Amino acid sequence: MRIAIANDMFMAVEVLRRVIAKIPDCKLAWIAYNGAEAVSKCAADTPDLILMDVLMSSMDGVEATRRIMSQSPCAIVMVTASVNRYAAQVLEAMGYGALDAINTPAFGDDGLLIKIATIARLIGKSSHRRSPPVHHSKSLPPLIVMGSSTGGPQALRTILSQFPQDFPAAVVVVQHIDAQFVQGFATWLNEQISMPVQIAIAGASLQPGKVLLAGTNLHLVMRPDLTLDYDKEPLDFSYRPSVDVFFRSVAKHWTGKGVGALLTGMGRDGAQGLKRLREAGWHTIAQDRKTCVVYGMPKVAVELKAAVEVLPVEAIAPACIKFLS
């Protein structure tokens, strides 16, 4: 896999260069010291992955991401000093198609190594391969579960902003995003929507009118007592938390009324899980091609006939409200 670096800090460039040198079958494609240079170099020589800083001279990483994804798209991970400090910029870049965000390695590079390996599997640059309806219960609140990846933050804002503060359903979201950035993501969402947003903790119960976000680099799962928990198993998934793992656990244990939605994102995660939800009697929705930043996960769901409806992002919230009313 060919990896490029876009960063105007020489020390950060050297750290990232050393990380790339450690990875078998990966090599440095080029280095750009500002956003404009990154756009130009990507147009002339598109790499498999760009490690993109947020703040750079001449042109920042957000605008560079927007232009690259429009002109010569490739996988982009935002790598910056503090993803939480620059949460708004990072989320804007993810809205343009950046896959993820992570802090620049300081005292260890395991997180970035894992991130790069995950991206390699998603874009096909790795040899790794991934391996009856129930009755609704009147005692449980309605539940909406959503999974998303590339472009997910903006899609989630569009959907969740249409739910009122006293919305009678519980909502759980699995977004492919690094654990160190989840708090910034939750803070940003709280500023955008009327429903309160919290990071799910082990043992959390589902409450109407509240949004819970998967909050670690482990899988979010539902236990038989209908509380949420985190689990390192199964290990053989490109992303942790995995939408598939969560959806499957919900299909197995939740006996109330529910809607499952699979949103924009690269890869296949969530498609099989959405199918399990449909088989368990859930109303299932896939985001349509036109409104997806990357039509990957929903596309697979449609191919598997996992979705009852295929809708533009702005129509998903009304569909949820209609089904649950």
Tab-separated table of C-alpha atoms in Angstrom:
chain	number	residue	atom	x	y	z
A	1	MET	CA	0.000	0.000	0.000
A	2	ARG	CA	1.294	3.447	-0.956
A	3	ILE	CA	0.837	6.023	1.801
A	4	ALA	CA	1.307	9.787	1.498
A	5	ILE	CA	1.855	12.349	4.261
A	6	ALA	CA	0.415	15.889	4.283
A	7	ASN	CA	1.766	17.805	7.280
A	8	ASP	CA	3.622	21.094	7.721
A	9	MET	CA	5.464	20.043	10.902
A	10	PHE	CA	8.817	18.428	10.110
A	11	MET	CA	8.867	16.485	13.395
A	12	ALA	CA	5.384	15.069	12.745
A	13	VAL	CA	6.385	14.114	9.200
A	14	GLU	CA	9.379	12.207	10.534
A	15	VAL	CA	7.235	10.371	13.101
A	16	LEU	CA	4.724	9.351	10.426
A	17	ARG	CA	7.476	8.363	7.996
A	18	ARG	CA	8.925	6.009	10.620
A	19	VAL	CA	5.506	4.475	11.259
A	20	ILE	CA	5.061	3.754	7.543
A	21	ALA	CA	8.540	2.209	7.376
A	22	LYS	CA	7.501	-0.344	10.027
A	23	ILE	CA	4.596	-1.726	8.019
A	24	PRO	CA	5.238	-4.657	5.651
A	25	ASP	CA	4.078	-4.055	2.074
A	26	CYS	CA	3.679	-0.309	2.695
A	27	LYS	CA	5.842	2.447	1.268
A	28	LEU	CA	5.918	6.229	1.344
A	29	ALA	CA	4.351	7.693	-1.809
A	30	TRP	CA	5.149	11.368	-1.232
A	31	ILE	CA	5.216	14.154	1.356
A	32	ALA	CA	3.320	17.452	1.080
A	33	TYR	CA	3.998	20.312	3.487
A	34	ASN	CA	0.682	22.125	2.969
A	35	GLY	CA	-2.810	21.395	1.716
A	36	ALA	CA	-2.356	22.931	-1.721
A	37	GLU	CA	0.722	20.795	-2.326
A	38	ALA	CA	-1.221	17.707	-1.207
A	39	VAL	CA	-4.006	18.430	-3.710
A	40	SER	CA	-1.481	18.912	-6.514
A	41	LYS	CA	0.554	15.813	-5.690
A	42	CYS	CA	-2.545	13.659	-5.273
A	43	ALA	CA	-3.813	14.693	-8.709
A	44	ALA	CA	-0.483	13.707	-10.272
A	45	ASP	CA	0.098	10.560	-8.206
A	46	THR	CA	-2.916	9.284	-6.261
A	47	PRO	CA	-1.827	7.118	-3.295
A	48	ASP	CA	-3.867	4.468	-1.519
A	49	LEU	CA	-3.974	6.485	1.712
A	50	ILE	CA	-3.127	10.018	2.856
A	51	LEU	CA	-2.280	10.824	6.481
A	52	MET	CA	-3.625	14.394	6.497
A	53	ASP	CA	-2.989	17.084	9.114
A	54	VAL	CA	-5.864	19.427	9.976
A	55	LEU	CA	-4.089	22.776	10.322
A	56	MET	CA	-1.564	23.644	7.603
A	57	SER	CA	-0.370	26.793	5.888
A	58	SER	CA	-1.547	27.817	2.406
A	59	MET	CA	-4.532	25.432	2.563
A	60	ASP	CA	-5.760	23.486	5.591
A	61	GLY	CA	-6.466	19.765	5.670
A	62	VAL	CA	-10.235	20.219	5.552
A	63	GLU	CA	-10.189	22.100	2.243
A	64	ALA	CA	-7.506	19.775	0.891
A	65	THR	CA	-9.709	16.792	1.764
A	66	ARG	CA	-12.696	18.387	0.046
A	67	ARG	CA	-10.734	19.014	-3.148
A	68	ILE	CA	-9.034	15.621	-3.196
A	69	MET	CA	-12.284	13.720	-2.677
A	70	SER	CA	-13.819	15.748	-5.506
A	71	GLN	CA	-10.923	15.518	-7.975
A	72	SER	CA	-8.795	12.436	-7.247
A	73	PRO	CA	-10.398	10.530	-4.364
A	74	CYS	CA	-8.488	8.171	-2.101
A	75	ALA	CA	-8.593	7.048	1.517
A	76	ILE	CA	-7.772	9.860	3.972
A	77	VAL	CA	-7.179	9.690	7.720
A	78	MET	CA	-6.880	12.958	9.620
A	79	VAL	CA	-3.779	12.821	11.836
A	80	THR	CA	-3.367	15.847	14.077
A	81	ALA	CA	-2.050	16.931	17.462
A	82	SER	CA	-5.468	16.723	19.145
A	83	VAL	CA	-8.579	15.457	17.396
A	84	ASN	CA	-10.735	16.659	20.285
A	85	ARG	CA	-9.333	20.204	20.124
A	86	TYR	CA	-10.058	20.354	16.401
A	87	ALA	CA	-13.294	18.352	16.523
A	88	ALA	CA	-15.272	20.736	14.300
A	89	GLN	CA	-12.613	20.697	11.574
A	90	VAL	CA	-12.174	16.931	11.761
A	91	LEU	CA	-15.918	16.327	11.483
A	92	GLU	CA	-16.099	18.692	8.520
A	93	ALA	CA	-13.305	16.735	6.825
A	94	MET	CA	-15.139	13.476	7.539
A	95	GLY	CA	-18.200	15.013	5.935
A	96	TYR	CA	-16.136	15.437	2.772
A	97	GLY	CA	-15.029	11.802	2.877
A	98	ALA	CA	-12.143	11.409	5.340
A	99	LEU	CA	-12.411	7.931	6.847
A	100	ASP	CA	-11.251	8.539	10.393
A	101	ALA	CA	-9.122	10.658	12.712
A	102	ILE	CA	-6.352	9.938	15.199
A	103	ASN	CA	-3.853	11.884	17.272
A	104	THR	CA	-0.307	12.181	15.945
A	105	PRO	CA	1.692	9.424	17.701
A	106	ALA	CA	3.651	10.765	20.657
A	107	PHE	CA	4.666	7.889	22.936
A	108	GLY	CA	3.507	4.924	20.877
A	109	ASP	CA	2.317	4.188	17.387
A	110	ASP	CA	0.144	1.099	17.938
A	111	GLY	CA	-3.075	3.044	17.375
A	112	LEU	CA	-1.959	4.396	14.018
A	113	LEU	CA	-0.561	1.024	12.939
A	114	ILE	CA	-3.918	-0.607	13.671
A	115	LYS	CA	-5.724	2.197	11.854
A	116	ILE	CA	-3.593	1.784	8.734
A	117	ALA	CA	-4.081	-1.995	8.776
A	118	THR	CA	-7.840	-1.473	9.019
A	119	ILE	CA	-7.857	0.912	6.068
A	120	ALA	CA	-5.739	-1.542	4.069
A	121	ARG	CA	-8.348	-4.260	4.565
A	122	LEU	CA	-11.197	-1.921	3.665
A	123	ILE	CA	-9.635	-0.784	0.383
A	124	GLY	CA	-8.484	-4.268	-0.548
A	125	LYS	CA	-4.754	-3.778	0.009
A	126	SER	CA	-4.449	-6.625	2.490
A	127	SER	CA	-4.670	-10.400	2.102
A	128	HIS	CA	-6.758	-10.566	5.289
A	129	ARG	CA	-10.316	-11.863	4.798
A	130	ARG	CA	-13.156	-11.474	7.154
A	131	SER	CA	-14.614	-14.196	7.830
A	132	PRO	CA	-37.412	-16.535	13.444
A	133	PRO	CA	-39.151	-13.239	14.018
A	134	VAL	CA	-39.905	-12.465	17.673
A	135	HIS	CA	-42.996	-10.861	19.164
A	136	HIS	CA	-42.805	-7.200	20.129
A	137	SER	CA	-43.099	-6.416	23.800
A	138	LYS	CA	-45.253	-3.523	24.978
A	139	SER	CA	-43.073	-3.086	28.075
A	140	LEU	CA	-40.042	-1.885	26.127
A	141	PRO	CA	-39.615	1.519	24.495
A	142	PRO	CA	-39.089	1.639	20.738
A	143	LEU	CA	-35.431	1.421	19.733
A	144	ILE	CA	-33.591	2.944	16.777
A	145	VAL	CA	-30.121	1.607	15.968
A	146	MET	CA	-27.885	3.177	13.342
A	147	GLY	CA	-24.503	2.305	11.896
A	148	SER	CA	-22.292	4.567	9.801
A	149	SER	CA	-18.756	5.162	8.603
A	150	THR	CA	-17.406	7.583	5.978
A	151	GLY	CA	-19.676	10.636	5.894
A	152	GLY	CA	-21.541	9.371	8.942
A	153	PRO	CA	-21.271	12.421	11.222
A	154	GLN	CA	-23.095	14.694	8.779
A	155	ALA	CA	-25.682	12.017	7.973
A	156	LEU	CA	-26.324	11.424	11.666
A	157	ARG	CA	-26.728	15.154	12.265
A	158	THR	CA	-29.294	15.328	9.456
A	159	ILE	CA	-31.297	12.431	10.901
A	160	LEU	CA	-31.039	13.120	14.622
A	161	SER	CA	-31.788	16.837	14.275
A	162	GLN	CA	-35.281	15.895	13.059
A	163	PHE	CA	-36.144	14.053	16.278
A	164	PRO	CA	-37.750	16.185	19.039
A	165	GLN	CA	-36.237	16.416	22.512
A	166	ASP	CA	-39.067	14.282	23.942
A	167	PHE	CA	-38.736	11.620	21.238
A	168	PRO	CA	-40.273	8.413	22.664
A	169	ALA	CA	-37.616	6.059	21.291
A	170	ALA	CA	-34.129	5.187	22.514
A	171	VAL	CA	-31.339	5.642	19.954
A	172	VAL	CA	-27.972	3.863	19.747
A	173	VAL	CA	-25.324	4.759	17.170
A	174	VAL	CA	-22.208	2.881	16.078
A	175	GLN	CA	-20.011	5.236	14.049
A	176	HIS	CA	-16.607	4.118	12.784
A	177	ILE	CA	-14.464	6.592	14.679
A	178	ASP	CA	-11.457	6.322	16.952
A	179	ALA	CA	-12.204	6.094	20.679
A	180	GLN	CA	-10.078	9.140	21.479
A	181	PHE	CA	-12.346	11.253	19.265
A	182	VAL	CA	-15.722	10.004	20.504
A	183	GLN	CA	-16.037	12.628	23.243
A	184	GLY	CA	-15.452	15.402	20.722
A	185	PHE	CA	-18.008	13.797	18.416
A	186	ALA	CA	-20.574	13.591	21.238
A	187	THR	CA	-19.967	17.242	22.158
A	188	TRP	CA	-20.398	18.289	18.534
A	189	LEU	CA	-23.638	16.306	18.156
A	190	ASN	CA	-25.032	17.782	21.374
A	191	GLU	CA	-24.585	21.218	19.833
A	192	GLN	CA	-26.434	20.172	16.665
A	193	ILE	CA	-29.522	18.314	17.913
A	194	SER	CA	-32.157	18.640	20.640
A	195	MET	CA	-31.908	15.098	22.050
A	196	PRO	CA	-29.149	14.592	24.646
A	197	VAL	CA	-26.162	12.577	23.410
A	198	GLN	CA	-23.990	10.460	25.693
A	199	ILE	CA	-21.233	7.902	25.274
A	200	ALA	CA	-22.497	4.419	26.119
A	201	ILE	CA	-20.874	2.909	29.203
A	202	ALA	CA	-20.834	-0.742	30.213
A	203	GLY	CA	-24.109	-1.591	31.929
A	204	ALA	CA	-26.018	1.311	30.368
A	205	SER	CA	-29.745	0.827	29.902
A	206	LEU	CA	-31.700	2.251	26.995
A	207	GLN	CA	-33.886	5.265	27.711
A	208	PRO	CA	-36.417	7.032	25.479
A	209	GLY	CA	-35.283	10.425	24.246
A	210	LYS	CA	-31.569	9.730	24.640
A	211	VAL	CA	-28.849	9.005	22.068
A	212	LEU	CA	-26.010	6.674	23.061
A	213	LEU	CA	-22.781	6.432	21.054
A	214	ALA	CA	-20.403	3.467	20.930
A	215	GLY	CA	-17.420	4.835	22.809
A	216	THR	CA	-14.412	2.515	22.768
A	217	ASN	CA	-12.293	0.534	20.318
A	218	LEU	CA	-14.121	-2.593	21.483
A	219	HIS	CA	-17.394	-3.925	20.083
A	220	LEU	CA	-20.572	-2.467	21.538
A	221	VAL	CA	-23.014	-5.303	22.281
A	222	MET	CA	-26.400	-5.835	23.868
A	223	ARG	CA	-26.552	-8.360	26.682
A	224	PRO	CA	-29.500	-10.684	27.452
A	225	ASP	CA	-30.650	-8.286	30.204
A	226	LEU	CA	-30.909	-5.573	27.483
A	227	THR	CA	-28.064	-3.477	28.866
A	228	LEU	CA	-25.108	-2.400	26.752
A	229	ASP	CA	-21.583	-3.688	27.172
A	230	TYR	CA	-18.222	-3.831	25.384
A	231	ASP	CA	-16.445	-6.953	24.171
A	232	LYS	CA	-13.143	-7.562	22.365
A	233	GLU	CA	-14.659	-10.604	20.627
A	234	PRO	CA	-15.006	-11.344	17.791
A	235	LEU	CA	-11.501	-10.280	16.782
A	236	ASP	CA	-11.833	-10.865	13.032
A	237	PHE	CA	-13.502	-7.592	12.052
A	238	SER	CA	-11.925	-4.684	10.186
A	239	TYR	CA	-13.571	-2.167	12.506
A	240	ARG	CA	-14.074	-2.148	16.239
A	241	PRO	CA	-16.697	-1.209	17.200
A	242	SER	CA	-18.409	-3.143	14.427
A	243	VAL	CA	-21.918	-2.306	13.275
A	244	ASP	CA	-22.482	-5.965	12.380
A	245	VAL	CA	-21.597	-7.181	15.867
A	246	PHE	CA	-23.916	-4.670	17.516
A	247	PHE	CA	-26.832	-5.228	15.143
A	248	ARG	CA	-26.578	-9.003	15.566
A	249	SER	CA	-26.630	-8.759	19.359
A	250	VAL	CA	-29.665	-6.465	19.212
A	251	ALA	CA	-31.482	-8.814	16.832
A	252	LYS	CA	-30.821	-11.652	19.261
A	253	HIS	CA	-31.976	-9.969	22.465
A	254	TRP	CA	-34.282	-7.000	21.866
A	255	THR	CA	-37.950	-8.018	21.773
A	256	GLY	CA	-39.450	-4.542	21.456
A	257	LYS	CA	-40.330	-2.583	18.365
A	258	GLY	CA	-37.362	-1.212	16.456
A	259	VAL	CA	-35.885	0.432	13.386
A	260	GLY	CA	-32.390	-0.291	12.085
A	261	ALA	CA	-30.652	2.074	9.665
A	262	LEU	CA	-27.393	1.551	7.796
A	263	LEU	CA	-25.844	4.788	6.584
A	264	THR	CA	-23.033	5.965	4.341
A	265	GLY	CA	-19.705	4.174	4.631
A	266	MET	CA	-16.952	2.192	2.959
A	267	GLY	CA	-16.872	-1.584	3.122
A	268	ARG	CA	-19.485	-4.144	4.186
A	269	ASP	CA	-19.874	-3.623	7.931
A	270	GLY	CA	-23.479	-3.639	9.094
A	271	ALA	CA	-25.074	-5.258	6.046
A	272	GLN	CA	-25.317	-8.760	7.523
A	273	GLY	CA	-26.397	-7.301	10.844
A	274	LEU	CA	-29.154	-5.294	9.177
A	275	LYS	CA	-30.340	-8.493	7.517
A	276	ARG	CA	-30.491	-10.177	10.942
A	277	LEU	CA	-32.608	-7.293	12.220
A	278	ARG	CA	-35.018	-7.632	9.305
A	279	GLU	CA	-35.286	-11.373	9.882
A	280	ALA	CA	-36.075	-10.623	13.537
A	281	GLY	CA	-39.032	-8.463	12.554
A	282	TRP	CA	-37.419	-5.019	12.548
A	283	HIS	CA	-38.118	-2.248	10.083
A	284	THR	CA	-34.821	-1.729	8.256
A	285	ILE	CA	-33.557	1.205	6.185
A	286	ALA	CA	-30.509	1.699	3.963
A	287	GLN	CA	-29.356	5.155	2.888
A	288	ASP	CA	-29.606	5.659	-0.871
A	289	ARG	CA	-26.683	6.013	-3.271
A	290	LYS	CA	-27.332	9.683	-4.118
A	291	THR	CA	-27.004	10.982	-0.549
A	292	CYS	CA	-24.124	8.713	0.559
A	293	VAL	CA	-20.579	10.053	0.690
A	294	VAL	CA	-19.498	6.449	0.056
A	295	TYR	CA	-22.127	3.968	-1.132
A	296	GLY	CA	-20.519	0.855	0.297
A	297	MET	CA	-22.190	-0.477	3.440
A	298	PRO	CA	-25.759	0.398	2.328
A	299	LYS	CA	-25.088	-0.990	-1.153
A	300	VAL	CA	-24.201	-4.398	0.284
A	301	ALA	CA	-27.297	-4.258	2.494
A	302	VAL	CA	-29.475	-3.615	-0.558
A	303	GLU	CA	-27.817	-6.490	-2.428
A	304	LEU	CA	-28.548	-8.793	0.533
A	305	LYS	CA	-32.174	-7.608	0.611
A	306	ALA	CA	-31.555	-6.515	4.183
A	307	ALA	CA	-33.404	-3.202	3.811
A	308	VAL	CA	-37.178	-2.812	3.803
A	309	GLU	CA	-36.684	0.739	2.504
A	310	VAL	CA	-33.889	2.556	0.654
A	311	LEU	CA	-34.174	6.273	1.402
A	312	PRO	CA	-32.317	9.566	1.006
A	313	VAL	CA	-30.780	10.679	4.281
A	314	GLU	CA	-33.309	13.471	4.843
A	315	ALA	CA	-36.202	10.968	4.635
A	316	ILE	CA	-34.862	8.488	7.199
A	317	ALA	CA	-36.016	10.326	10.335
A	318	PRO	CA	-39.586	10.799	9.044
A	319	ALA	CA	-39.684	7.094	8.155
A	320	CYS	CA	-38.584	6.176	11.687
A	321	ILE	CA	-41.205	8.459	13.223
A	322	LYS	CA	-43.924	7.064	10.961
A	323	PHE	CA	-43.069	3.438	11.720
A	324	LEU	CA	-42.841	3.966	15.479
A	325	SER	CA	-45.984	6.089	15.805
